[in-house]
Coordinates of C-alpha atoms (C1' of nucleotides) in Angstrom, one line a residue:
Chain A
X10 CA 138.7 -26.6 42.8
X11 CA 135.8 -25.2 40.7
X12 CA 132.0 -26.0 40.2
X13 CA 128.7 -24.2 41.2
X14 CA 127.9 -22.9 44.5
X15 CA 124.9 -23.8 46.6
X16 CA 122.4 -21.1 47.5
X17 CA 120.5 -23.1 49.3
X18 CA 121.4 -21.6 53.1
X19 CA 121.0 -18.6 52.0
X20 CA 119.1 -16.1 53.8
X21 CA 117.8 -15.0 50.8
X22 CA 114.5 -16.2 49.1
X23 CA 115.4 -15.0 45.6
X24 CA 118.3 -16.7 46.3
X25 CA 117.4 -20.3 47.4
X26 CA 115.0 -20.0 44.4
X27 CA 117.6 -19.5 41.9
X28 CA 119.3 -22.5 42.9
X29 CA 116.2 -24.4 42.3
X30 CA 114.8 -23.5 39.3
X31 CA 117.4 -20.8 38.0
X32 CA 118.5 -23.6 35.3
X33 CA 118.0 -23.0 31.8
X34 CA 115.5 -26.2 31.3
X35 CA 113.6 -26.4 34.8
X36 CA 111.6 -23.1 34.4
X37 CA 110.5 -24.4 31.0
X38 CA 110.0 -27.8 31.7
X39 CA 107.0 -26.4 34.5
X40 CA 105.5 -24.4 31.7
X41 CA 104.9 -27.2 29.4
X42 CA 103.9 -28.7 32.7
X43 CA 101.3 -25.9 33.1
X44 CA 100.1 -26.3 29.9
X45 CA 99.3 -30.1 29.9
X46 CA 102.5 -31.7 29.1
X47 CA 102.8 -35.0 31.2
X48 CA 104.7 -37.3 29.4
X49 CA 108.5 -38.1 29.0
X50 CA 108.3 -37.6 24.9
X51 CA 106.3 -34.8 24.8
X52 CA 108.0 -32.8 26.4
X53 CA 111.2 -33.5 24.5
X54 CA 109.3 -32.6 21.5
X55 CA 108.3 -29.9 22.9
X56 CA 111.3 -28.8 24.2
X57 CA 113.8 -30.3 21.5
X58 CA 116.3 -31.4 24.6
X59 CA 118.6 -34.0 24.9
X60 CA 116.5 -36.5 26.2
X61 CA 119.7 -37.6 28.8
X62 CA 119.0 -33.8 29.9
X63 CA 115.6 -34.0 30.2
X64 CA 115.5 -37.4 32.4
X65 CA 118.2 -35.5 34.7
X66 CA 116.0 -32.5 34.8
X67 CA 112.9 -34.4 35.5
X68 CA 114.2 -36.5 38.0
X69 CA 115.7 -33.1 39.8
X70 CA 112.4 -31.6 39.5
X71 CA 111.2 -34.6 41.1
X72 CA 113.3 -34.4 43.9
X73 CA 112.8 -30.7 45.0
X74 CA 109.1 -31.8 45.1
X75 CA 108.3 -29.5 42.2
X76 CA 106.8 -32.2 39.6
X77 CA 105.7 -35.4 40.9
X78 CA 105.9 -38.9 39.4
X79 CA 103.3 -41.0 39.0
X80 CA 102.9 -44.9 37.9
X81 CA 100.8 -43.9 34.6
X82 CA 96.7 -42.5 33.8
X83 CA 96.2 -44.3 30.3
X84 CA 97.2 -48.0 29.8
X85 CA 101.0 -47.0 29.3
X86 CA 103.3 -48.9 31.3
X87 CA 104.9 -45.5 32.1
X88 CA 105.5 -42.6 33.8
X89 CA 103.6 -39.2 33.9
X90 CA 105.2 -36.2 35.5
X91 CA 102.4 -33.5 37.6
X92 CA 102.8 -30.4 39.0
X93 CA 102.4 -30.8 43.1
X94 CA 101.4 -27.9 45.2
X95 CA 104.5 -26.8 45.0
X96 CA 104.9 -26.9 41.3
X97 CA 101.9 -25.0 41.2
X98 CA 102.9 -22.3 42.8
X99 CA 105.5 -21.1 40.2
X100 CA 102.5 -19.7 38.4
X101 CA 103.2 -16.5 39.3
X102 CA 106.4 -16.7 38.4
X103 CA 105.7 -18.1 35.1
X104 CA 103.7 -15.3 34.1
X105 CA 106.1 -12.6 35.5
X106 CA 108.4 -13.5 33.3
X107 CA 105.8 -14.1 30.6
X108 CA 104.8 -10.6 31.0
X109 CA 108.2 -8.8 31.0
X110 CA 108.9 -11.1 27.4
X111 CA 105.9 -9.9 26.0
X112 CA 106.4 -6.0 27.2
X113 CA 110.6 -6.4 25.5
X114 CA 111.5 -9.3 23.7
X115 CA 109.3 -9.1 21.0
X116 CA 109.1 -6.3 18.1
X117 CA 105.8 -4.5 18.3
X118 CA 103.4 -6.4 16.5
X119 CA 105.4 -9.6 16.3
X120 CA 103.6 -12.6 16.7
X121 CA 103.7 -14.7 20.2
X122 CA 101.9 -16.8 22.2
X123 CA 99.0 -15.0 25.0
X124 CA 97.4 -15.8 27.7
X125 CA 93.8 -16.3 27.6
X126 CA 91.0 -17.1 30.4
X127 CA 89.9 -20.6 29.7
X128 CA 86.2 -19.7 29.8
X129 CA 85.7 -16.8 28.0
X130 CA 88.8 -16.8 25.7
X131 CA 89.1 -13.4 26.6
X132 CA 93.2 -12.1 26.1
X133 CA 95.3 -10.9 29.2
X134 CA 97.9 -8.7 27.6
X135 CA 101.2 -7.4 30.1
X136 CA 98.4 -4.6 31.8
X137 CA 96.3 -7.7 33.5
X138 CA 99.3 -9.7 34.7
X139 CA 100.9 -6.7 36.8
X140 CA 101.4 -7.5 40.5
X141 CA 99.1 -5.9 42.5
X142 CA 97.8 -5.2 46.4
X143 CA 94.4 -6.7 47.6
X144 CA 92.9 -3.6 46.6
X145 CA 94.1 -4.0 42.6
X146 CA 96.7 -1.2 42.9
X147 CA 99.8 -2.4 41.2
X148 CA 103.5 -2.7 43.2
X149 CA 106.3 -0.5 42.7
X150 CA 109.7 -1.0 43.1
X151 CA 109.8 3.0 43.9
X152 CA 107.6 2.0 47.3
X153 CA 109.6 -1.3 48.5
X154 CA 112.4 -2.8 50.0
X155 CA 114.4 -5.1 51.3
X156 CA 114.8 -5.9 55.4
X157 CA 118.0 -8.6 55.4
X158 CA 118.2 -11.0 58.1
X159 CA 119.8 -9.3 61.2
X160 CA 122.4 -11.6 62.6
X161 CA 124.0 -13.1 59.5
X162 CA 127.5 -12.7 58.0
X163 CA 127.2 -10.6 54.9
X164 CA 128.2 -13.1 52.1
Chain B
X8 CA 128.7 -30.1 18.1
X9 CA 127.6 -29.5 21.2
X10 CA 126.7 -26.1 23.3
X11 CA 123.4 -24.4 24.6
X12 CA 120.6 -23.5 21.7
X13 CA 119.6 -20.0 22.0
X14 CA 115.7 -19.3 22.5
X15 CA 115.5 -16.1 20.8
X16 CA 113.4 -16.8 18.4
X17 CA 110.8 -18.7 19.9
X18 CA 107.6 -17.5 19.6
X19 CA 106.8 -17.4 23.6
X20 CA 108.0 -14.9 26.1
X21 CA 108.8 -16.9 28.5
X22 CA 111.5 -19.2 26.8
X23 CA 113.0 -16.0 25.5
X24 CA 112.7 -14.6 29.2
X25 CA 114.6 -17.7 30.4
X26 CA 117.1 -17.4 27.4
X27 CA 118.1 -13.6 29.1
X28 CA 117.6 -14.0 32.8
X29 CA 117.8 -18.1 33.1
X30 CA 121.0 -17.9 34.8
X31 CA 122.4 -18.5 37.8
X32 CA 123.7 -15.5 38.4
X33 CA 121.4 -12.5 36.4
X34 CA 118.6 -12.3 38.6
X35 CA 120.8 -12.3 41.1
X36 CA 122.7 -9.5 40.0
X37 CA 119.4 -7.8 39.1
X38 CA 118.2 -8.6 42.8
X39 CA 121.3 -6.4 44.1
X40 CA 120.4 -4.3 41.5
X41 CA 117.2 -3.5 43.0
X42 CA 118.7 -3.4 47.0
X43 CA 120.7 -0.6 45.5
X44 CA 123.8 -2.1 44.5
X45 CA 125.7 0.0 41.8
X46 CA 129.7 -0.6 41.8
X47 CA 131.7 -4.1 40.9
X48 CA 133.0 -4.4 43.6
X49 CA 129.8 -4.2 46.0
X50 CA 128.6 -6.6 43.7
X51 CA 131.3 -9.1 43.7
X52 CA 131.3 -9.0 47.6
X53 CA 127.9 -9.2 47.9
X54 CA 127.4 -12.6 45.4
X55 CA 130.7 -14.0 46.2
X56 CA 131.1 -14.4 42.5
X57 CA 134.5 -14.7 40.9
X58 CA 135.7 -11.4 39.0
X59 CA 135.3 -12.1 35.4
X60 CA 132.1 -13.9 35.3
X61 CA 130.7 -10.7 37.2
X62 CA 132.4 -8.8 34.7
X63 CA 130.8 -10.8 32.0
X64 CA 127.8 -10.9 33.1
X65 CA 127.3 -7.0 33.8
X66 CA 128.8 -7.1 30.4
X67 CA 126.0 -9.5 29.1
X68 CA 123.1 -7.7 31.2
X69 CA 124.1 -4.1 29.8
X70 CA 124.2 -5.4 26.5
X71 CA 121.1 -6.9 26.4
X72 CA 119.6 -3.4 27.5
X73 CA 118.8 -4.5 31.4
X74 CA 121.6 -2.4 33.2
X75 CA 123.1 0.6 32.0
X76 CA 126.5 1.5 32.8
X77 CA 127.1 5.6 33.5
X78 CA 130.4 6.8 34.0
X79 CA 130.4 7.6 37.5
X80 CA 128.1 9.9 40.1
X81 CA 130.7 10.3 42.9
X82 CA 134.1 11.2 42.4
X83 CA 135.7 7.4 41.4
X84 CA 136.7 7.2 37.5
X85 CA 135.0 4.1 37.6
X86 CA 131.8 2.8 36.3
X87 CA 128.7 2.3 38.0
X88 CA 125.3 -0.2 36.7
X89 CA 122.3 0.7 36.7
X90 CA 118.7 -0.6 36.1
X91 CA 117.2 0.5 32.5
X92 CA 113.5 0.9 32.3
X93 CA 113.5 -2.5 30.8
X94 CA 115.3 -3.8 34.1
X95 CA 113.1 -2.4 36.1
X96 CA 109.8 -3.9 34.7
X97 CA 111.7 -7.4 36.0
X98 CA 110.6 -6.4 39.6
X99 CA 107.7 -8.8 39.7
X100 CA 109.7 -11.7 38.2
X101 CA 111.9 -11.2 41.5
X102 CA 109.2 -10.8 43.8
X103 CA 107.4 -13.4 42.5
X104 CA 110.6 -15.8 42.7
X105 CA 110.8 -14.3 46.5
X106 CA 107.2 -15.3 47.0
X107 CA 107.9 -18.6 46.3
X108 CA 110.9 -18.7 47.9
X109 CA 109.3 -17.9 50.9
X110 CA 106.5 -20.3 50.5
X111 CA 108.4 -23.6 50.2
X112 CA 112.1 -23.0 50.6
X113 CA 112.1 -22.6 54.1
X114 CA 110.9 -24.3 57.7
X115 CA 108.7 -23.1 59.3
X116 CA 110.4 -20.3 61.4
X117 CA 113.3 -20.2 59.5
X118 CA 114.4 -16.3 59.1
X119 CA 115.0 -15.5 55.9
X120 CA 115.0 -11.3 54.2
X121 CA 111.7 -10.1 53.5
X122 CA 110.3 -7.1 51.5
X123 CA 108.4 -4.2 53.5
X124 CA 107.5 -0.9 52.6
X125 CA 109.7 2.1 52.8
X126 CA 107.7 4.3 54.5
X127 CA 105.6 2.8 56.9
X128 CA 108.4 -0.7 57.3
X129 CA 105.4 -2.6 57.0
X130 CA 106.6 -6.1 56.7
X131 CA 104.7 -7.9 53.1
X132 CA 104.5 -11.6 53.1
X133 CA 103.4 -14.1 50.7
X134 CA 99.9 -13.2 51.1
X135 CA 100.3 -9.8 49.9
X136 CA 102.7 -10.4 46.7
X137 CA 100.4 -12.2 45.3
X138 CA 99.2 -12.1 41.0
X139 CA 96.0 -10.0 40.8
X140 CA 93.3 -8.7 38.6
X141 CA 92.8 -4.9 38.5
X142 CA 89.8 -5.3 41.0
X143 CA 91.9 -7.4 43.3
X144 CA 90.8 -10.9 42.6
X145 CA 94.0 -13.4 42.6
X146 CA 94.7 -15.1 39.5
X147 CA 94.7 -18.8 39.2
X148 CA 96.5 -21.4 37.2
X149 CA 93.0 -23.2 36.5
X150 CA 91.3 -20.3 35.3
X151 CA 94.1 -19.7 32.5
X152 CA 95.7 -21.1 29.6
X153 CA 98.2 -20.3 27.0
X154 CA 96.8 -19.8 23.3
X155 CA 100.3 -20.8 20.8
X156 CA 101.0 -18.6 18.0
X157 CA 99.1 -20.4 15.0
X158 CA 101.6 -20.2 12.2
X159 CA 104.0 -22.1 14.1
X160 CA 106.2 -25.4 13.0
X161 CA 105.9 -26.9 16.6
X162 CA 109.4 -27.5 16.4
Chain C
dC21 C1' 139.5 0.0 43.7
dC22 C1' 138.2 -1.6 38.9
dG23 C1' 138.5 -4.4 35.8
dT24 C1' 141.0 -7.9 32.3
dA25 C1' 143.5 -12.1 31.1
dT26 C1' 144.8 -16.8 31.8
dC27 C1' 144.5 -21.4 33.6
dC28 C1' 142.1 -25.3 35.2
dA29 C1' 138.2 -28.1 37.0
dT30 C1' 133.5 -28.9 36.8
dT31 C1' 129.2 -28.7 34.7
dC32 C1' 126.1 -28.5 30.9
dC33 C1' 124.4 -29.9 26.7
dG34 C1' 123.7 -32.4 22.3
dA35 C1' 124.3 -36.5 19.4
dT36 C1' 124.1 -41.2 19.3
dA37 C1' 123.9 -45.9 20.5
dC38 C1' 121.7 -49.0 23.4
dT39 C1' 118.2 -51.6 26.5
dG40 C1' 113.6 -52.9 27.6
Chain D
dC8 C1' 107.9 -45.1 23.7
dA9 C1' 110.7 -44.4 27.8
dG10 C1' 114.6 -44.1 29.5
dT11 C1' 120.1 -45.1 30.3
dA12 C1' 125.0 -44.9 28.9
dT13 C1' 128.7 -42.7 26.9
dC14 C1' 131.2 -39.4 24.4
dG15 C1' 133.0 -34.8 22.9
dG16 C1' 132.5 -30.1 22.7
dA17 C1' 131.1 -25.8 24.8
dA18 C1' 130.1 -23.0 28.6
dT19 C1' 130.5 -22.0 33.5
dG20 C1' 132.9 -20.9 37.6
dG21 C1' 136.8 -20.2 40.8
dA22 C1' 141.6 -18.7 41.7
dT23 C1' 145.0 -15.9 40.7
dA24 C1' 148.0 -12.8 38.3
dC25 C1' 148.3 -8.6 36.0
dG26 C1' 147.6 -3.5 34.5
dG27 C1' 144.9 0.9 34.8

DNA sequence: CCGTATCCATTCCGATACTG
DNA sequence: CAGTATCGGAATGGATACGG
Protein backbone atom coordinates (compact mmCIF):
# COMPACT_ATOMS: atom_id res chain seq x y z
CA UNK A 1 0.00 0.00 0.00
CA UNK A 2 2.97 2.36 -0.42
CA UNK A 3 5.98 2.62 -2.86
CA UNK A 4 6.95 5.20 -5.61
CA UNK A 5 4.71 6.42 -8.29
CA UNK A 6 5.42 6.14 -11.96
CA UNK A 7 5.69 9.37 -14.04
CA UNK A 8 6.12 7.88 -16.85
CA UNK A 9 2.40 8.77 -18.63
CA UNK A 10 2.70 11.85 -17.71
CA UNK A 11 2.00 14.54 -19.94
CA UNK A 12 4.74 16.26 -18.66
CA UNK A 13 8.35 16.12 -20.02
CA UNK A 14 10.01 17.36 -16.77
CA UNK A 15 8.10 14.81 -15.44
CA UNK A 16 8.80 11.57 -17.33
CA UNK A 17 12.45 12.81 -17.01
CA UNK A 18 12.42 12.69 -13.33
CA UNK A 19 11.34 9.32 -13.31
CA UNK A 20 14.27 8.37 -15.33
CA UNK A 21 17.17 9.87 -14.15
CA UNK A 22 15.69 11.85 -11.03
CA UNK A 23 17.68 9.11 -8.79
CA UNK A 24 20.36 10.08 -6.71
CA UNK A 25 23.12 7.80 -8.59
CA UNK A 26 21.87 7.87 -12.38
CA UNK A 27 22.62 11.59 -13.05
CA UNK A 28 26.05 10.90 -11.66
CA UNK A 29 26.81 7.73 -13.02
CA UNK A 30 26.32 9.69 -16.84
CA UNK A 31 28.78 12.22 -15.70
CA UNK A 32 31.56 9.91 -15.02
CA UNK A 33 30.21 8.51 -18.11
CA UNK A 34 30.87 11.91 -19.90
CA UNK A 35 34.08 12.08 -18.55
CA UNK A 36 35.50 8.69 -19.73
CA UNK A 37 34.45 6.27 -17.12
CA UNK A 38 33.52 2.89 -18.84
CA UNK A 39 34.19 0.33 -16.57
CA UNK A 40 32.28 -1.49 -13.78
CA UNK A 41 35.27 -0.64 -11.04
CA UNK A 42 35.96 2.60 -11.97
CA UNK A 43 33.14 3.97 -11.53
CA UNK A 44 32.63 2.50 -8.04
CA UNK A 45 35.78 4.18 -7.26
CA UNK A 46 34.80 6.91 -8.48
CA UNK A 47 31.61 7.06 -7.04
CA UNK A 48 32.29 5.10 -3.68
CA UNK A 49 28.72 3.11 -4.18
CA UNK A 50 27.77 -0.03 -3.12
CA UNK A 51 28.73 -1.96 -5.89
CA UNK A 52 25.08 -4.12 -5.55
CA UNK A 53 23.78 -0.40 -6.23
CA UNK A 54 25.80 0.35 -8.93
CA UNK A 55 25.13 -3.02 -10.97
CA UNK A 56 21.25 -2.17 -10.33
CA UNK A 57 21.81 1.28 -11.53
CA UNK A 58 23.84 0.29 -14.50
CA UNK A 59 21.65 -2.28 -15.59
CA UNK A 60 18.61 0.45 -15.26
CA UNK A 61 20.58 2.80 -17.21
CA UNK A 62 20.91 0.16 -19.62
CA UNK A 63 17.50 -0.51 -19.95
CA UNK A 64 16.13 3.14 -20.55
CA UNK A 65 18.72 3.04 -23.44
CA UNK A 66 20.73 5.69 -21.70
CA UNK A 67 24.19 3.78 -21.37
CA UNK A 68 24.82 0.91 -23.47
CA UNK A 69 26.62 -2.38 -22.88
CA UNK A 70 29.07 -3.60 -24.79
CA UNK A 71 31.16 -7.16 -24.85
CA UNK A 72 34.65 -5.32 -23.92
CA UNK A 73 37.50 -2.82 -26.05
CA UNK A 74 40.73 -4.07 -24.34
CA UNK A 75 41.44 -7.91 -23.78
CA UNK A 76 39.06 -7.91 -20.64
CA UNK A 77 36.62 -10.56 -20.68
CA UNK A 78 34.19 -7.86 -19.48
CA UNK A 79 31.82 -5.39 -19.82
CA UNK A 80 32.17 -1.59 -20.81
CA UNK A 81 29.17 0.72 -20.24
CA UNK A 82 28.82 3.89 -23.30
CA UNK A 83 26.77 6.61 -23.49
CA UNK A 84 24.15 6.04 -26.73
CA UNK A 85 22.58 8.88 -28.39
CA UNK A 86 20.46 9.18 -25.90
CA UNK A 87 22.86 9.23 -23.09
CA UNK A 88 24.44 11.92 -24.83
CA UNK A 89 21.97 14.07 -24.89
CA UNK A 90 21.88 14.75 -21.06
CA UNK A 91 24.75 17.04 -21.77
CA UNK A 92 22.85 19.85 -21.40
CA UNK A 93 21.48 18.77 -18.50
CA UNK A 94 24.66 17.92 -17.00
CA UNK A 95 26.02 21.22 -17.27
CA UNK A 96 22.78 23.05 -16.14
CA UNK A 97 23.10 21.76 -13.09
CA UNK A 98 26.87 22.14 -13.19
CA UNK A 99 26.34 25.70 -13.69
CA UNK A 100 23.73 26.50 -10.95
CA UNK A 101 26.44 24.41 -8.41
CA UNK A 102 29.10 26.44 -9.36
CA UNK A 103 26.95 29.92 -9.22
CA UNK A 104 25.58 28.60 -5.13
CA UNK A 105 27.04 25.66 -3.71
CA UNK A 106 30.26 26.72 -3.37
CA UNK A 107 31.84 29.65 -1.17
CA UNK A 108 33.41 32.29 -3.35
CA UNK A 109 36.66 31.27 -4.13
CA UNK A 110 36.36 27.68 -3.06
CA UNK A 111 37.97 25.33 -5.00
CA UNK A 112 35.84 22.96 -7.67
CA UNK A 113 36.18 21.33 -10.64
CA UNK A 114 35.49 23.57 -14.33
CA UNK A 115 34.78 23.06 -17.45
CA UNK A 116 37.31 23.61 -20.04
CA UNK A 117 37.29 23.38 -24.13
CA UNK A 118 39.39 20.34 -24.87
CA UNK A 119 41.42 22.30 -27.49
CA UNK A 120 42.33 25.36 -26.20
CA UNK A 121 42.02 24.63 -22.34
CA UNK A 122 40.32 27.74 -22.27
CA UNK A 123 37.69 27.86 -18.81
CA UNK A 124 33.86 28.19 -19.22
CA UNK A 125 32.76 29.74 -15.98
CA UNK A 126 28.49 29.89 -15.21
CA UNK A 127 28.43 33.20 -17.89
CA UNK A 128 29.29 30.58 -20.98
CA UNK A 129 26.94 27.82 -20.02
CA UNK A 130 23.72 30.04 -19.89
CA UNK A 131 20.90 28.88 -22.14
CA UNK A 132 20.49 30.85 -24.88
CA UNK A 133 18.32 31.51 -28.45
CA UNK A 134 20.04 30.91 -31.91
CA UNK A 135 20.93 34.45 -31.81
CA UNK A 136 23.21 34.06 -28.24
CA UNK A 137 20.54 35.98 -26.21
CA UNK A 138 20.12 34.10 -23.03
CA UNK A 139 16.42 32.60 -21.80
CA UNK A 140 14.41 33.94 -19.12
CA UNK A 141 12.03 32.58 -17.06
CA UNK A 142 10.41 36.26 -16.89
CA UNK A 143 9.61 35.68 -20.98
CA UNK A 144 8.29 31.82 -20.85
CA UNK A 145 5.81 29.52 -20.12
CA UNK A 146 4.15 26.64 -19.93
CA UNK A 147 1.07 25.38 -22.54
CA UNK A 148 -0.27 21.94 -20.72
CA UNK A 149 -1.82 19.34 -22.74
CA UNK A 150 -5.55 20.28 -23.49
CA UNK A 151 -7.62 17.24 -22.95
CA UNK A 152 -6.00 15.63 -19.88
CA UNK A 153 -7.27 15.20 -16.27
CA UNK A 154 -5.36 17.49 -14.13
CA UNK A 155 -3.38 15.09 -11.84
CA UNK B 1 25.13 1.45 9.28
CA UNK B 2 23.48 2.08 6.53
CA UNK B 3 21.66 5.38 4.87
CA UNK B 4 22.46 7.90 1.89
CA UNK B 5 26.08 9.72 2.05
CA UNK B 6 25.66 13.38 1.65
CA UNK B 7 27.62 15.02 -1.38
CA UNK B 8 28.19 18.27 0.14
CA UNK B 9 31.48 18.37 0.16
CA UNK B 10 32.55 17.19 -3.02
CA UNK B 11 34.50 19.24 -4.89
CA UNK B 12 32.07 19.24 -8.17
CA UNK B 13 28.86 21.12 -8.69
CA UNK B 14 27.13 18.78 -10.02
CA UNK B 15 27.26 15.96 -7.29
CA UNK B 16 26.42 18.75 -4.84
CA UNK B 17 23.54 19.85 -7.35
CA UNK B 18 22.27 16.25 -7.35
CA UNK B 19 22.74 16.02 -3.46
CA UNK B 20 19.89 19.33 -3.30
CA UNK B 21 17.68 18.79 -6.30
CA UNK B 22 18.31 14.74 -7.00
CA UNK B 23 15.03 13.86 -5.81
CA UNK B 24 12.07 12.67 -7.01
CA UNK B 25 10.09 15.20 -6.00
CA UNK B 26 12.20 18.81 -5.84
CA UNK B 27 12.37 19.66 -9.30
CA UNK B 28 9.21 18.83 -9.44
CA UNK B 29 8.06 21.06 -6.92
CA UNK B 30 10.43 23.65 -8.41
CA UNK B 31 8.66 22.94 -11.95
CA UNK B 32 5.18 24.08 -10.30
CA UNK B 33 7.10 26.54 -8.84
CA UNK B 34 7.92 28.05 -12.04
CA UNK B 35 4.03 27.43 -13.66
CA UNK B 36 3.15 29.68 -10.81
CA UNK B 37 2.20 27.45 -8.09
CA UNK B 38 2.43 29.14 -4.57
CA UNK B 39 0.00 27.49 -1.80
CA UNK B 40 0.21 23.66 -0.30
CA UNK B 41 -2.43 22.75 -1.32
CA UNK B 42 -2.19 23.60 -5.17
CA UNK B 43 0.88 21.91 -4.84
CA UNK B 44 -0.32 18.66 -3.27
CA UNK B 45 -3.12 18.50 -5.97
CA UNK B 46 -1.10 19.20 -8.60
CA UNK B 47 1.90 16.35 -7.69
CA UNK B 48 -0.50 13.97 -6.10
CA UNK B 49 2.07 13.80 -3.37
CA UNK B 50 1.08 12.74 0.05
CA UNK B 51 0.89 15.68 2.74
CA UNK B 52 3.91 15.44 4.89
CA UNK B 53 6.52 14.59 2.35
CA UNK B 54 5.19 17.94 0.51
CA UNK B 55 5.45 19.47 3.68
CA UNK B 56 8.96 18.19 4.15
CA UNK B 57 10.08 18.89 1.19
CA UNK B 58 8.99 22.66 0.97
CA UNK B 59 10.51 22.46 4.35
CA UNK B 60 13.83 21.00 2.89
CA UNK B 61 13.74 23.36 -0.31
CA UNK B 62 13.20 26.68 1.84
CA UNK B 63 15.77 25.68 3.99
CA UNK B 64 18.21 25.13 1.62
CA UNK B 65 17.57 28.78 0.34
CA UNK B 66 15.55 27.62 -3.09
CA UNK B 67 11.88 28.66 -1.98
CA UNK B 68 11.10 31.24 0.35
CA UNK B 69 8.12 31.12 2.36
CA UNK B 70 6.13 34.82 2.92
CA UNK B 71 3.34 35.01 5.13
CA UNK B 72 0.61 35.46 2.83
CA UNK B 73 -0.36 38.05 -0.25
CA UNK B 74 -4.11 37.48 -0.24
CA UNK B 75 -6.21 37.45 2.60
CA UNK B 76 -5.57 33.50 3.87
CA UNK B 77 -3.38 33.35 7.23
CA UNK B 78 -1.56 30.88 5.49
CA UNK B 79 1.75 30.62 3.96
CA UNK B 80 2.62 30.85 0.49
CA UNK B 81 6.50 29.46 -1.45
CA UNK B 82 8.16 31.22 -3.42
CA UNK B 83 11.22 31.02 -5.79
CA UNK B 84 14.53 32.73 -4.19
CA UNK B 85 16.97 34.13 -6.63
CA UNK B 86 18.86 31.06 -6.20
CA UNK B 87 15.63 29.06 -7.26
CA UNK B 88 15.32 30.81 -10.04
CA UNK B 89 18.73 30.39 -11.66
CA UNK B 90 17.45 26.47 -11.75
CA UNK B 91 15.31 27.35 -14.81
CA UNK B 92 17.72 25.90 -17.35
CA UNK B 93 18.24 22.67 -15.33
CA UNK B 94 14.33 22.30 -15.85
CA UNK B 95 14.29 23.23 -19.32
CA UNK B 96 16.99 21.36 -20.10
CA UNK B 97 15.41 18.13 -18.37
CA UNK B 98 12.16 19.23 -20.55
CA UNK B 99 14.38 19.23 -23.59
CA UNK B 100 15.30 15.93 -23.10
CA UNK B 101 12.22 14.91 -22.09
CA UNK B 102 10.91 15.87 -25.19
CA UNK B 103 13.56 14.33 -27.29
CA UNK B 104 13.37 10.73 -26.22
CA UNK B 105 10.54 10.24 -23.79
CA UNK B 106 7.93 10.28 -26.12
CA UNK B 107 6.48 8.70 -29.63
CA UNK B 108 6.52 10.33 -32.17
CA UNK B 109 3.17 12.34 -32.01
CA UNK B 110 2.63 11.77 -28.54
CA UNK B 111 1.29 15.32 -26.93
CA UNK B 112 2.97 16.13 -24.19
CA UNK B 113 3.17 20.33 -22.37
CA UNK B 114 5.50 22.46 -24.09
CA UNK B 115 7.10 25.87 -23.34
CA UNK B 116 6.18 29.03 -25.59
CA UNK B 117 6.56 32.44 -25.16
CA UNK B 118 4.23 34.68 -23.25
CA UNK B 119 3.79 37.19 -25.48
CA UNK B 120 3.73 36.18 -28.90
CA UNK B 121 2.54 31.99 -27.65
CA UNK B 122 5.16 31.02 -29.83
CA UNK B 123 5.47 27.41 -29.30
CA UNK B 124 9.74 26.46 -28.54
CA UNK B 125 10.77 23.00 -29.19
CA UNK B 126 13.89 21.15 -28.71
CA UNK B 127 15.57 22.95 -31.34
CA UNK B 128 15.35 26.12 -29.70
CA UNK B 129 16.33 25.17 -25.94
CA UNK B 130 19.25 24.19 -26.88
CA UNK B 131 23.06 24.95 -24.79
CA UNK B 132 24.78 27.88 -26.63
CA UNK B 133 27.81 30.11 -26.82
CA UNK B 134 27.22 33.86 -26.56
CA UNK B 135 27.47 34.14 -30.43
CA UNK B 136 24.96 31.33 -30.86
CA UNK B 137 27.01 28.36 -31.68
CA UNK B 138 25.60 25.09 -29.80
CA UNK B 139 27.86 23.47 -27.38
CA UNK B 140 29.01 19.96 -27.75
CA UNK B 141 29.91 17.17 -25.41
CA UNK B 142 33.13 16.42 -27.69
CA UNK B 143 34.34 19.83 -27.74
CA UNK B 144 34.42 19.85 -23.71
CA UNK B 145 35.87 18.30 -20.79
CA UNK B 146 35.90 18.63 -17.13
CA UNK B 147 39.32 19.79 -15.45
CA UNK B 148 39.17 18.01 -11.47
CA UNK B 149 40.15 20.19 -8.66
CA UNK B 150 44.03 19.21 -8.20
CA UNK B 151 44.40 18.95 -4.55
CA UNK B 152 42.00 16.33 -4.39
CA UNK B 153 42.22 12.61 -2.56
CA UNK B 154 40.09 11.02 -5.47
CA UNK B 155 38.17 9.43 -2.85
C1' DC C 1 -7.83 25.17 3.99
C1' DC C 2 -3.14 24.32 6.06
C1' DG C 3 -0.33 21.84 8.00
C1' DT C 4 1.49 18.13 11.65
C1' DA C 5 1.76 13.48 13.60
C1' DT C 6 1.55 8.62 13.35
C1' DC C 7 1.56 4.13 11.23
C1' DC C 8 3.00 0.92 7.85
C1' DA C 9 4.83 -0.85 3.43
C1' DT C 10 8.23 -0.27 0.12
C1' DT C 11 12.43 1.27 -1.53
C1' DC C 12 17.17 2.62 -1.08
C1' DC C 13 21.67 2.12 0.42
C1' DG C 14 25.93 0.34 2.53
C1' DA C 15 28.64 -3.57 4.27
C1' DT C 16 30.01 -7.95 3.55
C1' DA C 17 30.43 -12.54 1.91
C1' DC C 18 30.58 -15.17 -2.09
C1' DT C 19 31.20 -16.88 -7.08
C1' DG C 20 33.62 -16.94 -11.36
C1' DC D 1 38.27 -7.58 -11.60
C1' DA D 2 33.28 -8.03 -12.30
C1' DG D 3 29.52 -8.97 -10.66
C1' DT D 4 25.64 -11.52 -7.44
C1' DA D 5 23.36 -12.58 -2.91
C1' DT D 6 21.92 -11.36 1.44
C1' DC D 7 21.30 -8.64 5.46
C1' DG D 8 20.03 -4.65 8.38
C1' DG D 9 19.32 0.05 8.89
C1' DA D 10 17.70 4.34 7.04
C1' DA D 11 14.92 7.05 4.16
C1' DT D 12 10.81 7.47 1.30
C1' DG D 13 6.05 7.46 0.32
C1' DG D 14 1.04 6.80 1.02
C1' DA D 15 -3.03 6.81 3.99
C1' DT D 16 -5.20 8.70 7.56
C1' DA D 17 -6.21 10.99 11.77
C1' DC D 18 -5.78 15.16 14.18
C1' DG D 19 -5.48 20.27 15.44
C1' DG D 20 -5.12 25.24 14.01
Amino acid sequence: MAGRKSKRDEPCPVARGVDLVGERWALLIVRDAFDGVRRFGDFQRSLGVARNILADRLRLLVEDGILACQPASDGSAYQEYVLTAKGQDLFPLIVALRRWGELHLFAPGEAHSVLVRRDSGETLGARELALRTADGRELSAAELQVRKVPGRAPR
